[in-house]
Tab-separated table of C-alpha atoms and ligand atoms in Angstrom:
chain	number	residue	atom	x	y	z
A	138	UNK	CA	-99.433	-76.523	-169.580
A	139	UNK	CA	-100.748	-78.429	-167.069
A	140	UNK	CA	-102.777	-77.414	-164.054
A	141	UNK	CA	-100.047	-78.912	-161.567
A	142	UNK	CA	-97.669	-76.923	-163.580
A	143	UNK	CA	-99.265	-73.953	-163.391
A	144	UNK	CA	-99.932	-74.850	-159.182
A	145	UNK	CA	-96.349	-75.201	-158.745
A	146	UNK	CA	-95.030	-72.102	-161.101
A	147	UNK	CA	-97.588	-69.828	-158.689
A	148	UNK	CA	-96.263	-71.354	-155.698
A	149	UNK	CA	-92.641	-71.081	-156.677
A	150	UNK	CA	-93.781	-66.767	-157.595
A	151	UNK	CA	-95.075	-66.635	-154.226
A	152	UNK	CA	-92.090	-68.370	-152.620
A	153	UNK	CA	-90.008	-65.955	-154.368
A	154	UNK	CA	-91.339	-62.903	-153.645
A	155	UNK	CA	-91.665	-63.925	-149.908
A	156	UNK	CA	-87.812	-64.900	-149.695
A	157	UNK	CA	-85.930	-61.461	-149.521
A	158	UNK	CA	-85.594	-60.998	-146.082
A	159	UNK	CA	-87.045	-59.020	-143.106
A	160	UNK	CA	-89.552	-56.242	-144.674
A	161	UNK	CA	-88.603	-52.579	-142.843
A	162	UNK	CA	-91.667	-51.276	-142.218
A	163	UNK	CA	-92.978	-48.565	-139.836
A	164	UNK	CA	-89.482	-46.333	-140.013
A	165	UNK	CA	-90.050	-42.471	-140.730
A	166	UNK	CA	-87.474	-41.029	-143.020
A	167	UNK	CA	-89.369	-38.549	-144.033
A	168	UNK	CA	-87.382	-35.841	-142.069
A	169	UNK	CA	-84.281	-35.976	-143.769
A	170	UNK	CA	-82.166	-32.885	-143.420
A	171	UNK	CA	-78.699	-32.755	-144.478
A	172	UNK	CA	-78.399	-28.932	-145.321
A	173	UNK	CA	-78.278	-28.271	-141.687
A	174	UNK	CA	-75.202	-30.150	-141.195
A	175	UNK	CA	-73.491	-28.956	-144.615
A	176	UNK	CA	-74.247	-25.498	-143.634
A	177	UNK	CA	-71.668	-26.245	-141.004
A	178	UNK	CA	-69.002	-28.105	-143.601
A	179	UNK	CA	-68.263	-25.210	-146.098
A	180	UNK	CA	-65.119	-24.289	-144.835
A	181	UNK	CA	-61.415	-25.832	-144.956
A	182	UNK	CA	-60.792	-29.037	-142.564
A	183	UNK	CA	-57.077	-29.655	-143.767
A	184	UNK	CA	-55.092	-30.234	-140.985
A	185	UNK	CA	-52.973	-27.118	-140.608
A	186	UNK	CA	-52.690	-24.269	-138.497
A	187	UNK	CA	-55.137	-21.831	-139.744
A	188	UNK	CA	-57.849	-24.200	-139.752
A	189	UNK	CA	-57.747	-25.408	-136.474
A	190	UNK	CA	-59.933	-23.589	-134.552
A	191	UNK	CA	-62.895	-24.932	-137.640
A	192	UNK	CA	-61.529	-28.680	-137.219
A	193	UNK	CA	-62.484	-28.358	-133.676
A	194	UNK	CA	-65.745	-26.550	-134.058
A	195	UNK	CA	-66.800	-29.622	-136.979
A	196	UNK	CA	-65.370	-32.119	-134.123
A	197	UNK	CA	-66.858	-31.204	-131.065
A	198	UNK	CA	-70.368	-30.457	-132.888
A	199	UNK	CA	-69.879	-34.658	-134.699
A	200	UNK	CA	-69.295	-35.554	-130.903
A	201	UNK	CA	-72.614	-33.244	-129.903
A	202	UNK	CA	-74.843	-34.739	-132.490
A	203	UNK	CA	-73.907	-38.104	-131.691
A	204	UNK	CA	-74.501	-37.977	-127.929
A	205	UNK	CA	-77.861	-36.114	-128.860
A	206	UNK	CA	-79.175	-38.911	-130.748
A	207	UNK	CA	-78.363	-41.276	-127.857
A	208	UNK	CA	-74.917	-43.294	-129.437
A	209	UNK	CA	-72.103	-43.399	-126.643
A	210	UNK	CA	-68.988	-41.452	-128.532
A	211	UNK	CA	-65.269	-41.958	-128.243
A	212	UNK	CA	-62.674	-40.031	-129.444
A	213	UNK	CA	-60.088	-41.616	-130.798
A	214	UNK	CA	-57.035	-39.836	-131.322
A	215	UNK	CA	-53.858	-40.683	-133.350
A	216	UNK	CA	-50.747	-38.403	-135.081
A	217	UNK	CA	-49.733	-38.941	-138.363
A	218	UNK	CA	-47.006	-36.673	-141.172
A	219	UNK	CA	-49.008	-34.428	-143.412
A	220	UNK	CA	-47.567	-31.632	-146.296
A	221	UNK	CA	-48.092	-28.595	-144.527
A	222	UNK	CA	-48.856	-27.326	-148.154
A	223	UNK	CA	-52.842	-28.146	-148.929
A	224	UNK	CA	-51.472	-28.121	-152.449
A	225	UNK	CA	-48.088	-30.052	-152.579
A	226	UNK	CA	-46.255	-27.586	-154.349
A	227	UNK	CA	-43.409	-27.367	-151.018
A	228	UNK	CA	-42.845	-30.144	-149.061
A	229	UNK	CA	-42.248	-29.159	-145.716
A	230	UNK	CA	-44.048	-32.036	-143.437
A	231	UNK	CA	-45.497	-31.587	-139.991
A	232	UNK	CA	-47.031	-34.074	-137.752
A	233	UNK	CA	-50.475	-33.696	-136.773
A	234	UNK	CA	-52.819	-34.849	-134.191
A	235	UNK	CA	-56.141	-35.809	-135.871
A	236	UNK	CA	-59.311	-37.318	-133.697
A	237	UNK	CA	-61.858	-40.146	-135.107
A	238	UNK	CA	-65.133	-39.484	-133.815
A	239	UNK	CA	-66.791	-43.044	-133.279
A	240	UNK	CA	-70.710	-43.165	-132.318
A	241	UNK	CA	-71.865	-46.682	-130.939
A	242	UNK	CA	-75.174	-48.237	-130.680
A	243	UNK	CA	-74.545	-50.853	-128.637
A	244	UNK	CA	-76.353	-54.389	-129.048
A	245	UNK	CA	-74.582	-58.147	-129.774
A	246	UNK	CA	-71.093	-57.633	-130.853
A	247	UNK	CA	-70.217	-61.209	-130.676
A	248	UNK	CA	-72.814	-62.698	-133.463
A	249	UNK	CA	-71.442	-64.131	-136.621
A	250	UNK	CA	-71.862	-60.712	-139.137
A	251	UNK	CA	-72.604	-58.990	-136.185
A	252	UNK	CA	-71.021	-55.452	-136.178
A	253	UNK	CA	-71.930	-52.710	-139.366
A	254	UNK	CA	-69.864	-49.618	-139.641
A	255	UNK	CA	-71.223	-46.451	-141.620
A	256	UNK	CA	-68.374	-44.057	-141.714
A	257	UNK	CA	-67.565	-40.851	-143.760
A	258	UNK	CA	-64.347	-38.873	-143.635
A	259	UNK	CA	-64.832	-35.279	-142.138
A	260	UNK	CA	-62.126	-33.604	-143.041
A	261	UNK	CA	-61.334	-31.835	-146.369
A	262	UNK	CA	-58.306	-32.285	-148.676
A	263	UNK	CA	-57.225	-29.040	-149.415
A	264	UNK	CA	-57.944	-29.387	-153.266
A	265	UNK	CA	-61.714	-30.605	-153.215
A	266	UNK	CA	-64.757	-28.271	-152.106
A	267	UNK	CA	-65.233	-29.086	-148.368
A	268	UNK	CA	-69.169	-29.102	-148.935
A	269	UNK	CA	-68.544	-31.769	-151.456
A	270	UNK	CA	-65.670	-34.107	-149.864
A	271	UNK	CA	-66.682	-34.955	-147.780
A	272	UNK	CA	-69.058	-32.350	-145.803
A	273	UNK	CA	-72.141	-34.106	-148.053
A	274	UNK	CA	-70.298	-37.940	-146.700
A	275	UNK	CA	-70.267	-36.949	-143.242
A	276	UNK	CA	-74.247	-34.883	-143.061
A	277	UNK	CA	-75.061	-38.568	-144.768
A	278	UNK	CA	-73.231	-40.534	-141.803
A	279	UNK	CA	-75.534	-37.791	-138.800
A	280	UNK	CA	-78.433	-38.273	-140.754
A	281	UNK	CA	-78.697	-41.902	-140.891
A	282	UNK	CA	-77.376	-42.166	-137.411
A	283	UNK	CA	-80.465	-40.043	-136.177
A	284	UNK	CA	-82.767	-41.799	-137.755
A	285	UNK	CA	-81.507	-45.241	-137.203
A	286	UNK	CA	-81.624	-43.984	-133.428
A	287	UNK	CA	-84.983	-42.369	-133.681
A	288	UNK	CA	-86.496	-45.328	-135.182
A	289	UNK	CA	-85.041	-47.911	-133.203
A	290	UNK	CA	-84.333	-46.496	-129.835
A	291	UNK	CA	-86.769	-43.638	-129.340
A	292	UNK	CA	-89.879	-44.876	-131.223
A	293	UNK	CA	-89.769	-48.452	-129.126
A	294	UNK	CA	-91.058	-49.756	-132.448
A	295	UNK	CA	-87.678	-51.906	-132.947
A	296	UNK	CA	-85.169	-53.995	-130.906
A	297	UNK	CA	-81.823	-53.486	-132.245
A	298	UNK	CA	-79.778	-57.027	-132.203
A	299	UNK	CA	-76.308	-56.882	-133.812
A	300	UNK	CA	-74.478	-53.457	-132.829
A	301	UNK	CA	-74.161	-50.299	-135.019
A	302	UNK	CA	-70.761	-47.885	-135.306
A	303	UNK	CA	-70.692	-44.634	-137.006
A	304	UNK	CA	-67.884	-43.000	-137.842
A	305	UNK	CA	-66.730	-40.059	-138.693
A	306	UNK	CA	-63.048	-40.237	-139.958
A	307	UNK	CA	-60.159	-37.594	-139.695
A	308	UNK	CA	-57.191	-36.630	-141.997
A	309	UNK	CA	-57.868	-38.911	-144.875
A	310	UNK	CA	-54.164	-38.483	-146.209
A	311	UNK	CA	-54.476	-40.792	-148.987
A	312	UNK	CA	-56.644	-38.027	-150.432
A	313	UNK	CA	-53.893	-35.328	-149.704
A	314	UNK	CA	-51.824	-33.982	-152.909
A	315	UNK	CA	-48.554	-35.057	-151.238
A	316	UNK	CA	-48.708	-36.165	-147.552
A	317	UNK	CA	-46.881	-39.240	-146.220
A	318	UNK	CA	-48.622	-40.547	-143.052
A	319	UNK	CA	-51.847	-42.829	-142.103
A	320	UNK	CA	-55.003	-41.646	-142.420
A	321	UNK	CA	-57.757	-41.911	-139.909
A	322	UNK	CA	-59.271	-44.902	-141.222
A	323	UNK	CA	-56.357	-47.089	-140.757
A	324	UNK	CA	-55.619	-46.175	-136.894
A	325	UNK	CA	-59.826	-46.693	-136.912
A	326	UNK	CA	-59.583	-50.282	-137.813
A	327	UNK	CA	-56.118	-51.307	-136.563
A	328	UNK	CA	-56.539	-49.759	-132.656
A	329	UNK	CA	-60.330	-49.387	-132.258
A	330	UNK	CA	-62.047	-51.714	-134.571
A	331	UNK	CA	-60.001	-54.791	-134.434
A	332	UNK	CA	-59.989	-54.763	-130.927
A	333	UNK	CA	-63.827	-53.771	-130.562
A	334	UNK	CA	-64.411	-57.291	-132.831
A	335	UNK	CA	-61.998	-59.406	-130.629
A	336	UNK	CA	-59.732	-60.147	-133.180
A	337	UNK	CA	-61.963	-61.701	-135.040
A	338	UNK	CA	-63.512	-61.447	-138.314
A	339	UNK	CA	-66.434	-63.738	-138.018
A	340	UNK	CA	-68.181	-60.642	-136.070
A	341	UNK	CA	-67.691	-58.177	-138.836
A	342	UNK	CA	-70.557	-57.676	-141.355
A	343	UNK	CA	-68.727	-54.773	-142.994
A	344	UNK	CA	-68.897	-50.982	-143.731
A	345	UNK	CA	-70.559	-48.534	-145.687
A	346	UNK	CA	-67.795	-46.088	-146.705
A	347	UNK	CA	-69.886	-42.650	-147.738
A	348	UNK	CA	-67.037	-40.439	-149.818
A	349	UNK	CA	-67.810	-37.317	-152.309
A	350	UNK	CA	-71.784	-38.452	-152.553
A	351	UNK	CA	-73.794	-35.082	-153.679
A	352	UNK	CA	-72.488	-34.689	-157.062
A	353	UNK	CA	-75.138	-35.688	-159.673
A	354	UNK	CA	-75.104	-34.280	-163.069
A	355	UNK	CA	-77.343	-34.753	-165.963
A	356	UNK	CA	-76.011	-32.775	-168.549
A	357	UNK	CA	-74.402	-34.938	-170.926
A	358	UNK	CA	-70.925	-35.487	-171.235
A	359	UNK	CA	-71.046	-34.708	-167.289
A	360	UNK	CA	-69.173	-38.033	-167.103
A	361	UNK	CA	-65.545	-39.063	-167.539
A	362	UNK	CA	-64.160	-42.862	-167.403
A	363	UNK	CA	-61.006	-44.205	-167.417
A	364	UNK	CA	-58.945	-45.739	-170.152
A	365	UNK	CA	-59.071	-49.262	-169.190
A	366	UNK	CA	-63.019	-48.452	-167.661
A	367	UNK	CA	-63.902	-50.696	-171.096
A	368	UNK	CA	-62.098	-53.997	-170.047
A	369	UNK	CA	-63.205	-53.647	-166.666
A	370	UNK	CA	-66.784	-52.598	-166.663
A	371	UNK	CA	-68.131	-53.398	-169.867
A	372	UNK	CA	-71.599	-53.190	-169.406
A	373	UNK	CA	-71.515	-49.967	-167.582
A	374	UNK	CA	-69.795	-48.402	-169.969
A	375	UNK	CA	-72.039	-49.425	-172.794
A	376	UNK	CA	-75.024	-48.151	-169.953
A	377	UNK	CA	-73.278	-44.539	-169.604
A	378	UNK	CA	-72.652	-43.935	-173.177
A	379	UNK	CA	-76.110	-44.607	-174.575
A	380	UNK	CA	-77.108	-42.506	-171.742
A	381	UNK	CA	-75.126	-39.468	-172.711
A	382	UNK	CA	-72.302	-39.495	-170.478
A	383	UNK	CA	-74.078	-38.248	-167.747
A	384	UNK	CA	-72.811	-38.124	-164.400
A	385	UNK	CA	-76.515	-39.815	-163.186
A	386	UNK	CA	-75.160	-42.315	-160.924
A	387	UNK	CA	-74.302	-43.883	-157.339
A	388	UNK	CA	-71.125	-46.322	-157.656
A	389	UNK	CA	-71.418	-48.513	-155.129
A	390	UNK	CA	-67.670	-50.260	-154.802
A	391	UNK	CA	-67.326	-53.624	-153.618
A	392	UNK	CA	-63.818	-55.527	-153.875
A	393	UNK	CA	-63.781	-59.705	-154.358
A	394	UNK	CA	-66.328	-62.157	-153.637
A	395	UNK	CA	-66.591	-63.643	-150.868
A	396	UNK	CA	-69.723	-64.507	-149.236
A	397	UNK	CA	-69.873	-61.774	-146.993
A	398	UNK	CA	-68.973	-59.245	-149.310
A	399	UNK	CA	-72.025	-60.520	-151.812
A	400	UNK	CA	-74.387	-59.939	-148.619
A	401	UNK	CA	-73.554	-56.995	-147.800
A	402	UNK	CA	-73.729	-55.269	-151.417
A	403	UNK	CA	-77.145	-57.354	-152.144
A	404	UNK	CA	-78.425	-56.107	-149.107
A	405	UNK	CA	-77.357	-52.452	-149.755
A	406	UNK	CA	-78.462	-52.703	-153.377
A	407	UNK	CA	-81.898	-54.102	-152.674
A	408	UNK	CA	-82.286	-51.113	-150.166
A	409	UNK	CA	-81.281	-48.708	-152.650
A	410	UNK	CA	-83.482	-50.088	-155.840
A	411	UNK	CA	-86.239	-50.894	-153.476
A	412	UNK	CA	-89.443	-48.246	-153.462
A	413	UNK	CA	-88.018	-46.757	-156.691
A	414	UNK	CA	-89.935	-43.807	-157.166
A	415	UNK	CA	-89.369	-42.170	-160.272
A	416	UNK	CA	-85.287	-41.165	-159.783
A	417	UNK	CA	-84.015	-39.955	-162.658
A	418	UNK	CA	-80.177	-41.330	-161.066
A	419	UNK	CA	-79.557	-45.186	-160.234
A	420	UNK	CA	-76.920	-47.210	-158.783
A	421	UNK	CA	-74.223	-49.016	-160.738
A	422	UNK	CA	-72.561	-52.298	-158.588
A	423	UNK	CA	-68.721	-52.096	-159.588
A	424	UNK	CA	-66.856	-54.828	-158.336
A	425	UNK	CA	-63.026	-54.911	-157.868
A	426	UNK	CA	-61.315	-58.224	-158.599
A	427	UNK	CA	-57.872	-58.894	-157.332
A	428	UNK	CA	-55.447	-58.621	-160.313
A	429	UNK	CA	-58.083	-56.099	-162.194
A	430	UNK	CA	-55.775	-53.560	-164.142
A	431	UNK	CA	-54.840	-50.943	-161.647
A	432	UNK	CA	-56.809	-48.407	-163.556
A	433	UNK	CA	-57.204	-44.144	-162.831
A	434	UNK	CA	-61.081	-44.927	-161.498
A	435	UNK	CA	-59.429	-48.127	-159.230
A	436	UNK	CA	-56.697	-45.919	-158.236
A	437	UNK	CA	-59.134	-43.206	-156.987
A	438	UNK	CA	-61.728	-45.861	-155.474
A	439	UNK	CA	-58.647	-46.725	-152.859
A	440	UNK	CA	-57.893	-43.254	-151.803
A	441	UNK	CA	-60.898	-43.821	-149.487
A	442	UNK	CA	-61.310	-45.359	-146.055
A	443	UNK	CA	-62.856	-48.725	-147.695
A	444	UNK	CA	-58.706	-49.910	-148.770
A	445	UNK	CA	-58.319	-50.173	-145.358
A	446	UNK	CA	-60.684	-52.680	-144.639
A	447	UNK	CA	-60.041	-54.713	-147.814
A	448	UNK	CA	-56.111	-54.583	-146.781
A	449	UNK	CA	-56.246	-54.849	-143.301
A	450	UNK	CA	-53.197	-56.920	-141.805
A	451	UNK	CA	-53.797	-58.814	-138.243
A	452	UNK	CA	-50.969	-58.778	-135.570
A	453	UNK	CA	-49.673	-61.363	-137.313
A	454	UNK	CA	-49.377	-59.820	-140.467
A	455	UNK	CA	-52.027	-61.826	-142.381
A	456	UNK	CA	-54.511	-60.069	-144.561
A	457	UNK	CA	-57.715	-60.263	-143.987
A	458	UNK	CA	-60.344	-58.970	-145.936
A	459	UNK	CA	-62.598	-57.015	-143.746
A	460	UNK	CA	-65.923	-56.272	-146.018
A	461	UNK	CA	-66.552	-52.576	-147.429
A	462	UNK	CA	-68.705	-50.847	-149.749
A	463	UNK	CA	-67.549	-47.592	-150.759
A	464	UNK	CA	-70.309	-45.272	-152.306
A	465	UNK	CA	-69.105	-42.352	-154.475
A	466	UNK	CA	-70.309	-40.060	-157.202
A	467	UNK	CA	-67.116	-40.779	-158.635
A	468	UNK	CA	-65.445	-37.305	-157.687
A	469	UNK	CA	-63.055	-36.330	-160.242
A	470	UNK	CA	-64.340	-38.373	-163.177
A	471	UNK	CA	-67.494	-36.122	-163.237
A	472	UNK	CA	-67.866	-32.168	-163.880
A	473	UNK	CA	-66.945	-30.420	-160.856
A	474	UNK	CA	-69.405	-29.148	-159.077
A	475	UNK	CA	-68.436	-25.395	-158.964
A	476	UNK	CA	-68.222	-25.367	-162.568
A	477	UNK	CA	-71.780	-25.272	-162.736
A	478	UNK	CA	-72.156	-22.287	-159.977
A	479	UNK	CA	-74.272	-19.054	-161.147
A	480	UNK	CA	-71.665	-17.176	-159.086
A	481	UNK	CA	-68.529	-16.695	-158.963
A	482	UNK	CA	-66.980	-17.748	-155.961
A	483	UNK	CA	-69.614	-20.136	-155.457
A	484	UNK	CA	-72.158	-19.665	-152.623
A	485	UNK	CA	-72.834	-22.354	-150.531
A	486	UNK	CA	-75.862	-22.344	-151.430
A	487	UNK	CA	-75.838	-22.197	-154.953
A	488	UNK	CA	-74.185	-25.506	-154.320
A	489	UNK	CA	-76.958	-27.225	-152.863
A	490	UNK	CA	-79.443	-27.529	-155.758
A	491	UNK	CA	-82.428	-29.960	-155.342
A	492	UNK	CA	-81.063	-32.546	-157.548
A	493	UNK	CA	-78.200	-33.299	-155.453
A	494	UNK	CA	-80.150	-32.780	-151.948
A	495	UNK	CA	-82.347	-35.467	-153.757
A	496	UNK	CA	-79.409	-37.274	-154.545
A	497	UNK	CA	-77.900	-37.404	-151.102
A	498	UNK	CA	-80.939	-37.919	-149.022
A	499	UNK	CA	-81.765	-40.819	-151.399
A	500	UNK	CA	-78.531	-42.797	-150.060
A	501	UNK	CA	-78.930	-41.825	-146.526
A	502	UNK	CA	-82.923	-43.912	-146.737
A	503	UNK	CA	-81.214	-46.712	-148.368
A	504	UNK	CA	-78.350	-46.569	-145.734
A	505	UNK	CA	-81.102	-46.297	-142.808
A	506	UNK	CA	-82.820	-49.321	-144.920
A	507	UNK	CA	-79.758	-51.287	-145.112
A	508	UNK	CA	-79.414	-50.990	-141.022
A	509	UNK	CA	-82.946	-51.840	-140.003
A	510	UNK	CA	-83.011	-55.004	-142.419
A	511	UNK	CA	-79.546	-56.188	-141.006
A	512	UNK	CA	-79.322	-55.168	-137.559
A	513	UNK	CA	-83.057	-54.687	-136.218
A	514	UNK	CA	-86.362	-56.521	-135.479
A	515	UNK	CA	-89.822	-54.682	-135.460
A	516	UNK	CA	-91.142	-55.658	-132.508
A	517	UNK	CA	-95.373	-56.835	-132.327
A	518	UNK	CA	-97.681	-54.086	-132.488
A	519	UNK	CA	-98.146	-52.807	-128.632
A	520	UNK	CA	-101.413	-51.852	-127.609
A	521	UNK	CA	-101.016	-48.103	-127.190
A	522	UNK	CA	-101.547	-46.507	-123.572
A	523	UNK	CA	-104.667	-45.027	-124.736
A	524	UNK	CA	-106.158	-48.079	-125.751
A	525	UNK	CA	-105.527	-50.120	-122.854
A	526	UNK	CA	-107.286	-46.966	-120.877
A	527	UNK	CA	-110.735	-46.994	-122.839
A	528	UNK	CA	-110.055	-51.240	-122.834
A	529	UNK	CA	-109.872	-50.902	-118.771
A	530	UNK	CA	-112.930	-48.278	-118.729
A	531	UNK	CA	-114.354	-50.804	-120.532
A	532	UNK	CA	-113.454	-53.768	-117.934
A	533	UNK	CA	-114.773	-51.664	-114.686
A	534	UNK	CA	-118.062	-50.930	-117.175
A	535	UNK	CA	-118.734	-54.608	-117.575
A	536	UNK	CA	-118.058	-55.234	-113.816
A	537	UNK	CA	-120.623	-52.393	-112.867
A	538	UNK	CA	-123.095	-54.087	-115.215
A	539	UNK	CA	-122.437	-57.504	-114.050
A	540	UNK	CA	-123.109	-55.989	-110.376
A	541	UNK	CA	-126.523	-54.256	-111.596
A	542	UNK	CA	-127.558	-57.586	-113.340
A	543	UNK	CA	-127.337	-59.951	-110.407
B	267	LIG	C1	-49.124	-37.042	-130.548
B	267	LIG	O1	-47.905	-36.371	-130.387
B	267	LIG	C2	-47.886	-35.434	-129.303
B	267	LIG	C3	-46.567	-34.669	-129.366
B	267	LIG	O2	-45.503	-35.517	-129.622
B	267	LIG	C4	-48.077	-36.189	-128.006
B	267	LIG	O3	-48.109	-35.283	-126.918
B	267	LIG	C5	-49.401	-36.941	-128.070
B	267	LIG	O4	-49.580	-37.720	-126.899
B	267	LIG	C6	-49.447	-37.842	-129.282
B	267	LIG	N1	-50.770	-38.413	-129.409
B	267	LIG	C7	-50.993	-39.714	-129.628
B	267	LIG	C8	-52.398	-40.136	-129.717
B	267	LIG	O5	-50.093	-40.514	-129.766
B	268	LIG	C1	-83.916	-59.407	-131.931
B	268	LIG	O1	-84.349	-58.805	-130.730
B	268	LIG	C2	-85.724	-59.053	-130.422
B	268	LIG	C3	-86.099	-58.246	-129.195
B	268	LIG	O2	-85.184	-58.412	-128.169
B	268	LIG	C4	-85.921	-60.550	-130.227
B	268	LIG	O3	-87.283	-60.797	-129.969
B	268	LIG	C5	-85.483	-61.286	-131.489
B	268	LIG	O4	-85.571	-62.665	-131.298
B	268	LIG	C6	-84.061	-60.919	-131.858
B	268	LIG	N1	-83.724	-61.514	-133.144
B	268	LIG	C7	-82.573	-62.116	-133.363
B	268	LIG	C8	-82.373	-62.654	-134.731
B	268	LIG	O5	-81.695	-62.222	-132.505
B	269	LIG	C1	-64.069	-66.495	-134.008
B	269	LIG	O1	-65.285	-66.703	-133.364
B	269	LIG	C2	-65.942	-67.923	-133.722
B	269	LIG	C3	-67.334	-67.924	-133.062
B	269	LIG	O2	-67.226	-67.708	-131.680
B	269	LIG	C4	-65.079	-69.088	-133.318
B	269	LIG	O3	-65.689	-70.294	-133.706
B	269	LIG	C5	-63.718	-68.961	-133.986
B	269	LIG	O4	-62.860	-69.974	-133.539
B	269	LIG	C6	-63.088	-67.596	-133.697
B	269	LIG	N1	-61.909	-67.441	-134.494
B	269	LIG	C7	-60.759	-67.073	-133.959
B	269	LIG	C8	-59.634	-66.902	-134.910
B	269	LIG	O5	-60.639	-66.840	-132.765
């Protein structure tokens, strides 16, 4: 090889490793705490009766957090038809108020991939454990809200540009066992979101849909795919079964192609695999093609709030494809969680072992990543009020000097 070669193949390296992006440096994660919120998240949030007075007490204490960490929250509320059986076995329907709780940081709206939205449904489905779907989605969604607040507007340390939304969903029906109306997520985007964007897609950058996120297993054969998961997701498959079957992974769900939609999953994925420290779980890209068989894993993967943004229909009932990643332990395809409890009834906290508080707090720094690469500058290192003190001591010194001297 020549010497020019070898110039050009260590300038192309460097050029390389320079290209990806903004670096995030100088945010502090390390305070992560998301057992404080699912403390709170243990109980029923199905939309009936009996559990009204908790669907208000998990509302009004989303609403409280958000306001704390300095986001200006709307409510938005909407009715929809749910089965006033959790389980489906009658079918008596009753309509329902339910409330989306939407947290904005406010910066550009109107910039070409402007607006992000994180957003977690905060309800439960009546079947699922609450702490699981989606109490561990929604203490995600608070704790990368605080610290994308802390960091950016507390610490002075960053300028936020584009404009942040977190929200937290209500009455996911889609995940009910029988109820007919709209969830949450589709009144979010149709009356709050489309409007917030002006109508127009070119200031969407897309969402980060956190459902059912805490359950990591590594026991083998902790894993279940789908019939068709062969045809659709070859090399995963291959991946899972040399590894045992073991429910040891993030899914992150992406649907099509389109620029956008490879942005915003390379951007979350390079947040997620970057700083790798020695995780015994990764994070497996499955992308959704139109025309893919409409498997049992695809069928599940659109029961959450991400179908509405990949279906969404303008006022003039054109589809457009508003970009979403959903990210999901894969709920029902992997061991349930209180199978593996050392009590019976499970404990709350025999629920929240290490591995998945590792698990969980793992995707909220990636998420908190994700936002500071995308929708925040670090601003030049300020000379701190201390040292522009001694540096002015140091000023009148110099003067005093000067004096003595002439
Ligand atoms: C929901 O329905 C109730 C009762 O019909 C009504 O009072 C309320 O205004 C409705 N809420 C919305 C947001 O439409
Ligand atoms: C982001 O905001 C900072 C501070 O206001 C500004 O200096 C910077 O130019 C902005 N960056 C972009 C890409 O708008
Ligand atoms: C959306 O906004 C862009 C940038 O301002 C503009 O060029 C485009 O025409 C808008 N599209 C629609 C449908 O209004």
């Amino acid at each position: 090889m020549t010497l020019l070669t070898v110039a050009l193949l260590v300038t192309l390296a460097g050029t390389a490793r320079a290209a990806p992006g903004k670096e995030v440096k100088g945010i502090d994660i390390s305070g992560i705490d998301v057992t404080d919120h699912l403390e709170k998240l243990s109980e029923s949030r199905y939309p009936k009766e009996e559990n009204q007075a908790n669907r208000d007490s998990v509302r009004d204490y989303i609403a409280d957090r958000m306001q704390y960490y300095g986001l200006h929250v709307e409510q938005q509320k909407f009715n929809t038809t749910v089965n006033k059986d959790e389980k489906g076995i009658t079918s008596e329907q009753i309509q329902v108020e339910g409330t989306n709780v939407i947290g904005i940081q406010r910066a550009v709206t109107k910039s070409p991939g402007g607006v992000i939205v994180v957003g977690a449904d905060y309800d439960s489905n009546g079947v699922s454990d609450p702490m699981f779907r989606n109490g561990a989605g929604l203490a995600a969604l608070l704790e990368v809200a605080r610290l994308y607040t802390v960091n950016e507007a507390w610490s002075g340390r960053y300028a936020a540009n584009y404009t942040t939304v977190f929200v937290a969903f209500d009455i996911n029906t889609k995940l009910h066992q029988a109820s007919p109306g709209q969830p949450g997520g589709h009144f979010f985007i149709r009356e709050w979101l489309w409007p917030f964007i002006d109508h127009n897609v070119t200031f969407f950058g897309g969402a980060v849909i956190l459902d059912s996120i805490m359950n990591v297993n590594y026991n083998d054969n902790s894993q279940t795919l789908s019939n068709e998961f062969q045809n659709l997701f070859p090399e995963m498959q291959t991946r899972v079964e040399e590894g045992g079957n073991k429910g040891d992974f993030l899914a992150m769900v992406s649907m099509g192609n389109k620029d956008d939609t490879v942005k915003l999953r390379d951007q979350f994925s390079g947040n997620y695999n970057k700083a790798r420290k020695a995780e015994r779980f990764r994070l497996e890209d499955m992308q959704l093609r139109n025309g893919m068989a409409f498997d049992t894993i695809v069928q599940q993967f659109v029961k959450s709030e991400n179908i509405h943004f990949w279906t969404f229909k303008d006022e003039n009932e054109k589809t457009v494809l508003l970009p979403a990643i959903l990210l999901t332990d894969t709920a029902t395809f992997r061991t349930d969680p209180a199978s593996t409890c050392a009590s019976v009834p499970c404990r709350p906290k025999d629920l929240l072992t290490e591995d998945r508080i590792e698990f969980v707090d793992k995707t909220v720094e990636a998420t908190v990543h994700f936002l500071f690469s995308r929708q925040a500058t670090l601003l030049p290192e300020q000379p701190s009020a201390a040292s522009s003190l001694q540096s002015s001591f140091l000023t009148v010194a110099m003067v005093c000097l000067a004096r003595l001297y002439m």
